[in-house]
């Protein structure tokens, strides 16, 4: 059960240990002025608090914790295991990872412990426990942050051995492994567990790191790596738990990050937290989707653990956030389910590769800056909101399936095109609903589909056991399923569902896909709809035979001109739309408009608008977060005129328009539905 914090946590990563004491006091005054009430500390202090194998040193951290406690902060205590001390590498080189090229790394960087190193595990567990014993009782330490941004992969011998154990548990016999990975292909049959090797560039992985000779093997290795790091998380979590009473334990995730199966991870986390770092050209719909995905992991509000108040340093072009942009971005996060707004970081570092990374206090050292003023304005507004929106829900009639196994499998597959990327496909469909202000939940493959009127499953390449039945039940009972090319192709080991594409979805979709054509970047085709309008399409073209479905659009050219490209099939009380190619946006809009109408799904406002309007709901109120992310002035829909903007406390006047990055928050009491 989700339990909100006592207030909106506002603050972020804070490293006073990197600064002389005089600055600490000054910081406290500045932060108070900005209404900062929370600090994430000790993220990279392992080397400081454990200077050698035998000794701990907590004096400085004690002082930091005391200072923040006196100032009544919500302290987010990190366990510091995201970067290992140098002494550990020197004495135990095995704690470092072996990379895809097979190179054993030396001391350096971070987020690079071999997850299966018993030495790393022993010391990580010990430091986490020490910290929890020392600070677990402090009522100001209200959240625990394990390690930092888990990720990457290791191909060392320890991992290889652990992989074999993981496989034994999953498959039982070596014959089952041979079958699952179809190792008869290229004569790769193995007869003993220790003949199985990690699939990096020295094994079955292709040189480029993105392809593999045996996707079944490589997907299992991804699953194993994700599980290995999850075991690291659980190990520290369990070391901390006995000492921390109710404080939630989390680790910061990274949105659509590829290498970890976050749906599996979230089950082990008390609350999801994540780091939002869009680029200068990331569409706002993409950021919204990432938030919805993070909320979807536990179907609950989440923490925004990090974002920059101004600019990043690690992107190719680290544009400044324009005036108002940070505020709008933060509020968008809250709109999509965040109960905290935290920055990386509170004070800009003096050296190291992040010295150009934005912070609340910059290198000038004082608070007379644009960035500070904007941080303070937002702080005051969040304070004004109080606890009203904490824990409020985001409701949706539409579920979009996101699945890490599919992500891995689709992108490992060799052919039919190298231009197909999982997340972009999902985003194209998400964007339709975003533009229409229709709420979306990002859902796993084993979600309860019956909660939704529409389920969208773009490129559902891997259809695992039980899914066919669940989707069939959903459609039979009146649901609308939208799926696309490259769906229903393989099982969970990446072996093809024989008997014609889209395999287990064939009956539901009422189509048989005989062949799949790949179009090169310079090639396109066109599709014509029944009303005579047409759209361009690219990437892949399914050659479809209808088996009960009706044709919604057909190809205009190539030898398959006239064959269906998009179909609709009635099944029970519901329908399946099958989109057999990659239409331009207008084509997607056309099909999804039909689906939305059939399903009776509505936008949160009746007026058409270019604004983003996202709702969170408590038992009493619906909160409308309204944004203008467009580069032009837009009018506010009529029904919000005369209402109070909860951010400023002011009444919204007649004929109100929003400039780019303007944001409003309006509450409206819920009317009791279903009662007369
Ligand atoms: C990540 C890390 C932080 C910091 C920021 C910089 O999210 O967790 O430690 O490096 O990136 O953007
Ligand atoms: Zn390893």
XYZ file of C-alpha atoms and ligand atoms in Angstrom:
689
model
C 0.000 0.000 0.000
C 1.321 3.429 -0.921
C 1.890 5.732 2.041
C 2.688 9.361 1.223
C 5.388 11.389 2.974
C 4.191 14.069 5.394
C 4.765 16.802 2.799
C 5.957 17.276 -0.758
C 9.681 16.594 -0.476
C 11.487 19.493 -2.110
C 15.275 19.440 -2.284
C 17.734 16.961 -3.736
C 21.281 15.595 -3.768
C 23.436 17.462 -1.319
C 27.138 16.851 -0.740
C 28.298 19.155 2.061
C 31.189 16.733 2.576
C 32.676 18.241 -0.591
C 32.641 21.708 0.995
C 34.186 23.521 3.968
C 31.984 23.998 7.029
C 31.421 27.773 6.593
C 29.488 26.957 3.489
C 27.156 24.534 5.265
C 25.635 27.246 7.364
C 25.183 29.516 4.406
C 23.544 26.694 2.489
C 21.032 26.134 5.250
C 19.970 29.765 5.067
C 19.683 29.764 1.289
C 17.798 26.496 1.180
C 15.357 27.636 3.834
C 14.703 30.728 1.759
C 13.907 28.493 -1.232
C 11.571 26.338 0.923
C 13.836 23.349 0.482
C 12.853 20.748 3.036
C 14.675 17.617 1.953
C 18.226 16.506 1.154
C 19.577 13.299 -0.319
C 22.945 12.686 1.267
C 25.801 10.185 1.320
C 25.259 9.062 -2.269
C 28.960 8.801 -3.102
C 30.622 8.806 0.311
C 31.635 5.185 0.717
C 35.352 5.988 0.503
C 34.856 8.698 3.112
C 32.872 6.696 5.648
C 34.908 3.536 5.202
C 38.492 4.674 4.634
C 39.821 1.125 4.885
C 38.710 -2.422 5.228
C 38.839 -2.258 9.008
C 37.543 1.190 9.904
C 34.471 3.298 9.630
C 34.414 7.037 10.033
C 31.041 8.609 10.689
C 31.910 11.899 12.409
C 31.333 14.079 9.409
C 28.157 12.318 8.337
C 26.910 12.596 11.931
C 27.402 16.331 11.724
C 25.579 16.566 8.420
C 22.687 14.499 9.723
C 22.538 16.573 12.919
C 22.509 19.814 10.981
C 19.735 18.674 8.651
C 17.760 17.202 11.546
C 17.916 20.455 13.437
C 16.619 22.202 10.350
C 13.766 19.682 10.207
C 14.698 18.199 6.833
C 13.317 15.024 5.373
C 16.625 13.246 4.919
C 16.947 10.735 2.102
C 19.832 8.559 3.226
C 21.788 6.831 0.490
C 23.822 3.743 1.282
C 26.755 5.036 -0.808
C 27.413 1.770 -2.625
C 27.082 3.276 -6.112
C 30.844 3.895 -6.172
C 33.408 1.625 -4.516
C 36.464 2.830 -2.593
C 39.881 2.482 -4.256
C 41.208 0.179 -1.521
C 38.633 -2.397 -2.472
C 39.856 -2.629 -6.073
C 43.460 -2.747 -4.943
C 42.940 -5.632 -2.591
C 40.132 -7.405 -4.482
C 40.351 -6.696 -8.229
C 37.399 -9.070 -8.752
C 34.967 -6.392 -7.522
C 35.462 -4.619 -10.860
C 33.458 -5.615 -13.882
C 34.518 -7.382 -17.042
C 32.995 -5.567 -19.994
C 31.426 -6.672 -23.241
C 34.842 -6.752 -24.907
C 36.099 -9.009 -22.133
C 38.300 -6.418 -20.409
C 38.620 -6.441 -16.627
C 38.271 -2.869 -15.396
C 40.447 -1.091 -12.862
C 39.518 1.442 -10.205
C 37.497 4.241 -11.722
C 34.051 5.521 -12.619
C 30.990 4.383 -10.639
C 27.967 2.089 -10.904
C 30.352 -0.651 -11.891
C 30.567 -3.270 -9.183
C 30.375 -6.858 -10.353
C 26.958 -7.789 -8.961
C 28.067 -11.371 -8.359
C 31.264 -10.571 -6.515
C 30.983 -11.988 -2.982
C 33.495 -9.357 -1.814
C 31.417 -6.480 -3.135
C 28.310 -8.043 -1.643
C 29.925 -8.506 1.745
C 31.114 -4.919 2.042
C 28.001 -3.353 0.492
C 25.808 -5.236 2.900
C 27.999 -4.267 5.847
C 28.082 -0.544 5.079
C 24.319 -0.464 4.486
C 23.758 -2.154 7.836
C 26.168 0.165 9.643
C 24.344 3.195 8.260
C 20.950 1.820 9.173
C 22.074 0.968 12.709
C 23.379 4.471 13.136
C 20.661 6.559 11.484
C 17.665 4.232 11.241
C 16.188 5.616 14.441
C 16.431 9.229 13.443
C 12.850 10.378 12.691
C 14.229 12.895 10.173
C 15.656 10.130 8.017
C 12.395 9.473 6.217
C 13.612 7.599 3.166
C 16.412 5.145 2.309
C 18.089 5.244 -1.058
C 20.005 2.081 -1.931
C 23.103 2.540 -4.122
C 22.495 4.786 -7.134
C 21.210 4.252 -10.658
C 21.842 0.521 -10.942
C 22.681 -0.530 -14.472
C 25.137 -1.890 -17.007
C 26.367 -5.455 -17.144
C 29.274 -7.681 -16.217
C 30.748 -10.650 -18.072
C 33.293 -11.880 -15.544
C 33.829 -15.470 -14.515
C 31.870 -15.029 -11.311
C 28.916 -13.812 -13.315
C 29.302 -16.638 -15.798
C 29.202 -19.193 -12.982
C 26.245 -17.508 -11.357
C 24.503 -17.468 -14.742
C 24.803 -21.264 -14.951
C 23.241 -21.584 -11.513
C 20.445 -19.206 -12.567
C 19.875 -21.314 -15.693
C 19.789 -24.573 -13.763
C 17.086 -23.130 -11.601
C 15.096 -21.897 -14.576
C 15.462 -24.867 -16.926
C 16.338 -27.862 -14.754
C 18.105 -29.794 -17.503
C 20.691 -28.992 -20.146
C 18.325 -30.450 -22.762
C 15.767 -27.799 -21.847
C 18.405 -25.092 -22.364
C 19.331 -26.477 -25.780
C 15.707 -26.474 -26.749
C 14.916 -23.016 -25.382
C 17.777 -21.363 -27.234
C 17.434 -23.595 -30.296
C 21.137 -24.434 -30.007
C 20.929 -27.035 -32.732
C 21.238 -23.979 -35.001
C 24.934 -23.566 -35.985
C 25.647 -26.762 -34.072
C 25.887 -25.025 -30.711
C 24.436 -27.906 -28.709
C 25.913 -28.046 -25.193
C 26.256 -31.184 -23.082
C 27.398 -29.735 -19.791
C 26.502 -26.588 -17.840
C 30.059 -25.301 -17.891
C 30.025 -25.239 -21.682
C 27.655 -22.271 -21.426
C 29.505 -18.960 -21.641
C 28.442 -15.366 -21.141
C 27.271 -13.847 -24.444
C 29.648 -10.912 -24.866
C 31.811 -10.159 -27.911
C 34.036 -13.140 -27.012
C 31.027 -15.454 -27.119
C 27.720 -15.343 -28.958
C 27.310 -11.574 -28.771
C 28.066 -9.729 -32.000
C 30.915 -7.242 -32.055
C 28.612 -4.199 -32.099
C 27.051 -5.135 -28.758
C 23.514 -4.789 -30.019
C 23.103 -8.079 -31.876
C 23.555 -11.680 -30.941
C 23.767 -15.058 -32.622
C 21.325 -16.494 -30.078
C 18.716 -14.052 -28.827
C 17.330 -16.674 -26.432
C 20.706 -16.850 -24.683
C 21.292 -13.096 -24.714
C 17.799 -12.312 -23.438
C 18.310 -14.793 -20.614
C 21.604 -13.097 -19.784
C 19.815 -9.733 -19.598
C 17.211 -11.277 -17.324
C 19.980 -12.763 -15.217
C 21.894 -9.444 -15.008
C 18.745 -7.556 -14.060
C 18.059 -10.206 -11.404
C 21.671 -10.111 -10.160
C 21.527 -6.377 -9.533
C 18.082 -6.733 -8.056
C 19.603 -9.238 -5.616
C 22.172 -6.555 -4.701
C 19.338 -4.126 -4.046
C 17.412 -6.668 -1.970
C 20.505 -7.565 0.007
C 21.060 -3.955 1.089
C 17.351 -3.364 1.572
C 17.134 -6.341 3.890
C 20.208 -5.162 5.789
C 18.595 -1.760 6.311
C 15.013 -2.852 6.978
C 15.232 -4.022 10.590
C 16.489 -0.615 11.719
C 14.277 1.810 9.853
C 10.692 1.334 10.994
C 8.380 2.864 8.350
C 10.821 4.796 6.184
C 10.355 3.620 2.589
C 13.348 2.045 0.850
C 13.958 2.887 -2.787
C 16.611 3.228 -5.460
C 16.585 5.748 -8.287
C 15.477 4.353 -11.640
C 15.946 5.896 -15.086
C 12.674 5.851 -17.019
C 12.873 3.740 -20.157
C 16.425 2.600 -19.319
C 16.922 -0.626 -21.206
C 18.958 -2.995 -19.080
C 16.805 -3.567 -15.999
C 13.335 -5.056 -15.880
C 11.832 -2.284 -13.787
C 8.432 -3.974 -13.436
C 10.205 -6.789 -11.620
C 12.315 -4.352 -9.618
C 9.373 -2.252 -8.493
C 7.839 -5.252 -6.730
C 10.799 -5.149 -4.336
C 10.776 -1.380 -3.814
C 8.590 0.414 -1.274
C 8.259 3.392 -3.576
C 9.513 4.036 -7.086
C 11.873 6.957 -7.540
C 13.459 8.131 -10.749
C 15.795 10.638 -12.385
C 14.359 12.764 -15.172
C 16.922 14.210 -17.579
C 15.275 15.095 -20.878
C 17.453 16.550 -23.652
C 16.832 19.919 -25.215
C 14.797 18.210 -27.942
C 12.994 15.491 -25.987
C 9.277 15.808 -26.748
C 7.177 16.688 -23.702
C 5.010 13.722 -24.554
C 8.064 11.489 -24.115
C 8.762 12.897 -20.675
C 5.091 12.455 -19.781
C 5.264 8.844 -20.954
C 8.358 8.212 -18.848
C 6.554 9.530 -15.772
C 3.524 7.387 -16.533
C 5.798 4.385 -16.903
C 7.446 5.060 -13.562
C 4.018 5.485 -11.947
C 2.820 2.356 -13.705
C 5.573 0.213 -12.192
C 3.664 0.081 -8.923
C 0.506 1.793 -10.128
C 1.170 4.374 -7.425
C 2.649 7.843 -6.925
C 6.423 8.054 -7.171
C 9.384 10.233 -6.220
C 11.211 12.466 -8.635
C 14.624 11.756 -7.144
C 16.631 13.913 -9.547
C 16.344 16.549 -12.233
C 18.542 19.532 -12.928
C 17.361 22.995 -11.951
C 19.115 24.467 -14.973
C 21.324 22.383 -17.258
C 23.087 19.040 -17.506
C 26.709 18.410 -18.368
C 26.714 14.968 -19.940
C 24.569 15.538 -23.000
C 26.080 16.677 -26.296
C 24.313 20.038 -25.940
C 23.402 21.116 -22.452
C 20.881 23.840 -23.068
C 19.679 25.998 -20.236
C 16.139 25.555 -19.093
C 14.396 28.716 -20.185
C 12.625 30.921 -17.645
C 9.615 28.989 -16.377
C 10.704 25.703 -17.933
C 12.020 24.123 -14.749
C 8.799 25.052 -12.977
C 6.667 23.605 -15.760
C 8.790 20.447 -15.940
C 8.552 19.947 -12.177
C 4.804 20.454 -12.128
C 4.371 18.118 -15.076
C 6.136 15.510 -12.975
C 3.720 16.110 -10.109
C 0.800 16.032 -12.551
C 1.830 12.556 -13.675
C 2.062 11.205 -10.148
C 5.163 12.489 -8.341
C 4.864 13.365 -4.672
C 8.401 14.824 -4.490
C 10.468 17.285 -6.526
C 14.186 16.744 -6.019
C 17.173 18.137 -7.819
C 20.617 16.995 -8.684
C 22.057 18.918 -6.983
C 21.795 21.612 -4.350
C 25.309 23.037 -4.779
C 27.309 22.882 -8.018
C 30.555 20.955 -7.551
C 33.947 22.592 -7.796
C 35.658 19.839 -9.771
C 35.105 16.493 -11.456
C 33.133 15.832 -14.616
C 29.933 17.322 -13.215
C 31.279 20.777 -12.456
C 29.156 22.156 -15.291
C 26.049 20.362 -14.045
C 23.385 22.783 -12.866
C 22.516 23.223 -9.201
C 20.391 25.370 -6.935
C 23.483 27.307 -5.837
C 25.967 27.886 -8.660
C 29.694 28.586 -8.671
C 29.092 32.217 -7.843
C 28.192 30.973 -4.377
C 25.193 33.182 -3.581
C 21.476 33.076 -4.223
C 21.078 36.158 -6.350
C 20.591 34.166 -9.542
C 17.818 33.415 -11.986
C 17.969 29.723 -11.179
C 17.683 30.291 -7.451
C 14.752 32.648 -7.867
C 12.908 30.069 -9.935
C 13.672 27.332 -7.415
C 12.351 29.562 -4.671
C 9.185 30.452 -6.551
C 8.411 26.782 -7.082
C 9.255 26.061 -3.434
C 6.713 28.629 -2.303
C 4.079 27.245 -4.617
C 4.596 23.676 -3.483
C 4.421 24.864 0.106
C 1.120 26.567 -0.680
C -0.229 23.277 -2.026
C 0.493 21.659 1.329
C -0.507 18.019 1.488
C -3.575 18.291 -0.717
C -2.356 16.330 -3.706
C -0.141 13.834 -1.860
C -1.131 10.319 -2.816
C -3.691 11.492 -5.396
C -4.306 8.990 -8.185
C -3.981 9.258 -11.960
C -6.893 7.429 -13.550
C -6.960 6.070 -17.075
C -9.213 4.179 -19.464
C -6.274 3.409 -21.707
C -3.432 1.018 -20.917
C -0.290 0.832 -23.054
C 1.785 -2.278 -22.617
C 5.493 -1.801 -21.896
C 7.619 -4.876 -21.405
C 11.362 -5.195 -20.935
C 11.506 -8.721 -22.383
C 9.916 -7.343 -25.540
C 12.306 -4.396 -25.531
C 15.302 -6.742 -25.403
C 13.981 -9.348 -27.813
C 12.782 -6.915 -30.465
C 16.073 -5.040 -30.498
C 18.236 -8.190 -30.467
C 16.442 -9.574 -33.471
C 18.437 -9.666 -36.665
C 16.055 -8.515 -39.420
C 13.784 -7.471 -40.943
C 15.041 -3.905 -40.308
C 17.661 -2.331 -38.108
C 15.688 0.888 -37.711
C 13.020 -0.489 -35.410
C 13.335 0.777 -31.850
C 11.000 -0.375 -29.137
C 10.595 2.805 -27.116
C 9.954 5.000 -30.162
C 7.176 2.708 -31.286
C 5.539 2.865 -27.863
C 5.949 6.624 -27.778
C 4.218 7.129 -31.151
C 1.087 5.575 -29.718
C 1.412 7.258 -26.347
C 1.689 10.629 -28.094
C -1.739 10.277 -29.657
C -3.389 10.062 -26.241
C -1.121 12.748 -24.801
C -2.083 15.190 -27.543
C -5.755 14.482 -26.870
C -5.399 14.788 -23.079
C -6.580 11.245 -22.566
C -4.997 9.694 -19.459
C -2.837 6.623 -19.998
C -1.478 3.966 -17.676
C 1.696 2.214 -18.770
C 1.070 -1.412 -17.909
C 2.965 -4.702 -17.782
C 2.069 -7.748 -19.871
C 0.388 -9.356 -16.874
C -1.782 -6.356 -15.963
C -5.460 -6.694 -15.222
C -6.666 -5.612 -18.672
C -10.287 -5.516 -17.543
C -9.615 -2.127 -15.906
C -9.254 -0.539 -19.350
C -11.466 0.258 -22.303
C -8.498 0.294 -24.659
C -5.284 -1.691 -24.447
C -2.529 -0.708 -26.856
C 0.189 -3.258 -27.485
C 2.589 -1.837 -30.076
C 5.202 -4.268 -31.421
C 4.155 -6.988 -28.990
C 6.834 -9.152 -30.530
C 7.103 -11.626 -27.680
C 3.824 -13.129 -26.579
C 4.446 -15.068 -23.406
C 2.419 -17.868 -21.952
C -1.019 -16.843 -20.757
C -1.108 -13.595 -22.723
C -3.172 -14.894 -25.572
C -5.848 -16.001 -23.128
C -5.779 -12.738 -21.176
C -6.059 -10.559 -24.283
C -8.756 -12.781 -25.753
C -10.790 -12.480 -22.564
C -10.331 -8.711 -22.637
C -11.546 -8.299 -26.208
C -14.332 -10.854 -25.844
C -15.747 -8.799 -23.001
C -15.848 -5.601 -25.010
C -12.302 -4.298 -24.816
C -10.523 -2.691 -27.732
C -7.059 -4.010 -28.486
C -4.714 -2.111 -30.753
C -1.646 -3.970 -31.908
C 0.832 -3.596 -34.726
C 3.314 -5.245 -37.073
C 6.009 -7.334 -35.357
C 3.506 -8.666 -32.839
C 2.831 -12.247 -31.820
C 6.037 -13.429 -33.450
C 8.037 -15.244 -30.746
C 7.684 -16.975 -27.409
C 9.645 -16.029 -24.326
C 12.787 -17.757 -25.590
C 12.651 -15.912 -28.901
C 11.518 -18.945 -30.868
C 8.831 -18.306 -33.452
C 5.205 -19.185 -32.793
C 4.805 -21.442 -35.813
C 1.738 -21.578 -38.008
C 1.614 -18.022 -39.391
C 2.034 -14.507 -38.002
C 0.838 -12.952 -35.741
C 0.876 -16.337 -34.011
C -1.234 -16.354 -30.864
C -2.902 -13.072 -31.890
C -3.995 -14.359 -35.295
C -7.530 -15.307 -34.327
C -8.083 -12.157 -32.270
C -6.862 -9.924 -35.082
C -8.582 -11.964 -37.769
C -5.564 -11.714 -40.051
C -2.708 -13.789 -41.375
C 0.500 -11.953 -42.178
C 2.166 -13.897 -44.946
C 5.310 -11.790 -45.388
C 6.961 -8.711 -43.875
C 8.630 -6.228 -46.217
C 11.318 -3.857 -44.919
C 11.575 -0.386 -46.414
C 14.933 1.384 -46.479
C 15.037 4.929 -45.065
C 14.608 6.450 -48.522
C 11.594 4.240 -49.350
C 7.956 4.771 -48.432
C 4.567 3.446 -49.373
C 1.115 4.927 -49.005
C -2.003 3.633 -47.381
C -5.532 4.609 -48.417
C -8.447 4.652 -45.993
C -12.053 3.858 -46.880
C -12.915 7.572 -46.990
C -10.337 8.095 -49.729
C -7.757 9.882 -47.586
C -4.246 8.546 -47.505
C -1.114 8.547 -45.344
C 2.484 7.712 -45.920
C 4.008 4.645 -44.272
C 7.538 3.379 -43.835
C 9.806 0.926 -41.979
C 7.878 -2.319 -42.333
C 4.907 -3.447 -44.365
C 3.006 -6.586 -43.429
C 1.437 -8.454 -46.323
C -1.919 -9.204 -44.752
C -4.685 -11.651 -45.647
C -7.896 -10.989 -43.757
C -9.409 -13.935 -41.947
C -12.609 -12.303 -40.750
C -11.196 -8.824 -40.189
C -12.326 -5.860 -42.240
C -9.831 -3.742 -44.124
C -9.384 -0.224 -42.705
C -6.621 0.911 -45.043
C -4.726 -0.711 -47.895
C -1.386 -0.196 -49.621
C -1.187 2.008 -52.677
C 1.975 0.788 -54.313
C 4.545 -1.980 -54.621
C 3.538 -5.484 -55.711
C 1.206 -5.695 -52.704
C -0.838 -2.623 -53.691
C -4.453 -3.214 -52.689
C -3.592 -5.597 -49.857
C -4.748 -4.550 -46.370
C -2.293 -2.546 -44.249
C -4.620 -1.860 -41.320
C -7.533 -4.001 -40.210
C -10.311 -4.151 -37.648
C -11.775 -7.369 -36.345
C -14.798 -7.892 -34.177
C -14.273 -10.579 -31.575
C -16.990 -11.187 -28.995
C -18.120 -7.785 -27.803
C -14.831 -6.072 -28.628
C -12.512 -5.273 -31.496
C -8.886 -5.688 -32.443
C -7.186 -3.112 -34.631
C -4.109 -4.468 -36.375
C -1.769 -1.836 -37.793
C 0.503 -3.700 -40.181
C 2.858 -0.852 -41.037
C 4.364 2.307 -39.594
C 2.090 5.145 -40.703
C 2.985 8.815 -40.329
C 1.328 10.536 -37.400
C -1.831 11.474 -39.320
C -2.389 7.782 -40.110
C -2.031 6.773 -36.474
C -4.408 9.574 -35.474
C -6.958 8.329 -37.938
C -6.991 4.768 -36.642
C -6.840 5.728 -32.998
C -9.646 8.246 -33.451
C -11.810 5.349 -34.632
C -10.773 3.189 -31.703
C -11.360 5.937 -29.153
C -14.811 6.625 -30.569
C -15.784 2.978 -30.565
C -14.557 2.617 -26.989
C -16.220 5.802 -25.767
C -13.012 7.132 -24.233
C -13.004 10.867 -23.579
C -10.469 13.618 -23.127
C -10.373 15.299 -19.693
C -11.719 18.493 -21.313
C -14.348 18.756 -24.000
C -12.734 21.647 -25.878
C -9.916 20.786 -28.283
C -6.724 22.392 -27.010
C -2.992 22.373 -27.594
C -2.407 22.552 -23.836
C -1.417 19.563 -21.753
C -4.107 18.898 -19.176
C -3.435 16.059 -16.766
C -5.560 15.038 -13.795
C -4.864 13.649 -10.356
C -7.751 12.661 -8.179
C -8.390 12.358 -4.461
C -11.650 11.131 -2.976
C -12.952 14.696 -2.967
C -11.284 16.605 -5.765
C -10.018 16.303 -9.291
C -6.880 18.385 -9.764
C -6.323 19.693 -13.284
C -2.692 20.479 -14.073
C -2.661 22.711 -17.140
C 0.482 23.435 -19.177
C 1.480 25.222 -22.299
C 4.522 23.432 -23.704
C 4.009 24.896 -27.176
C 5.980 27.754 -28.600
C 2.861 29.901 -29.025
C 0.269 31.544 -26.815
C -2.821 29.363 -26.271
C -6.244 30.127 -24.798
C -7.418 28.418 -21.616
C -10.575 26.315 -22.108
C -13.711 28.113 -20.914
C -14.548 25.882 -17.983
C -11.412 26.904 -16.046
C -12.126 30.637 -16.278
C -13.067 32.152 -12.934
C -11.548 29.254 -10.974
C -8.696 29.641 -8.515
C -5.168 28.754 -9.580
C -3.873 26.837 -6.582
C -0.253 27.623 -7.444
C -0.588 31.378 -7.100
C -3.853 31.581 -5.164
C -5.253 33.927 -7.792
C -8.546 33.787 -9.651
C -8.168 33.084 -13.365
C -9.554 36.055 -15.311
C -11.728 36.106 -18.444
C -10.092 35.373 -21.767
C -7.006 33.894 -20.122
C -4.116 32.771 -22.331
C -1.031 30.746 -21.441
C 2.425 31.547 -22.765
C 5.003 28.812 -23.270
C 5.804 27.115 -19.915
C 2.891 28.722 -18.107
C 1.216 26.300 -15.724
C -2.000 26.373 -13.725
C -3.538 24.067 -11.170
C -7.283 24.002 -10.689
C -9.293 21.782 -8.338
C -12.834 20.757 -8.957
C -14.972 18.827 -6.464
C -15.838 15.327 -7.616
C -19.450 14.741 -8.432
C -20.790 11.426 -7.284
C -21.058 9.245 -10.301
C -23.737 6.637 -10.774
C -26.074 8.176 -8.168
C -29.084 10.256 -9.112
C 22.566 10.829 -12.399
C 23.237 10.507 -11.086
C 23.725 11.707 -10.357
C 24.342 12.708 -11.300
C 23.319 13.082 -12.335
C 23.799 14.132 -13.275
O 21.221 10.879 -12.355
O 22.416 9.758 -10.237
O 24.670 11.262 -9.416
O 25.448 12.159 -11.899
O 23.027 11.947 -13.088
O 22.847 14.419 -14.275
Zn 30.807 -10.091 -12.788
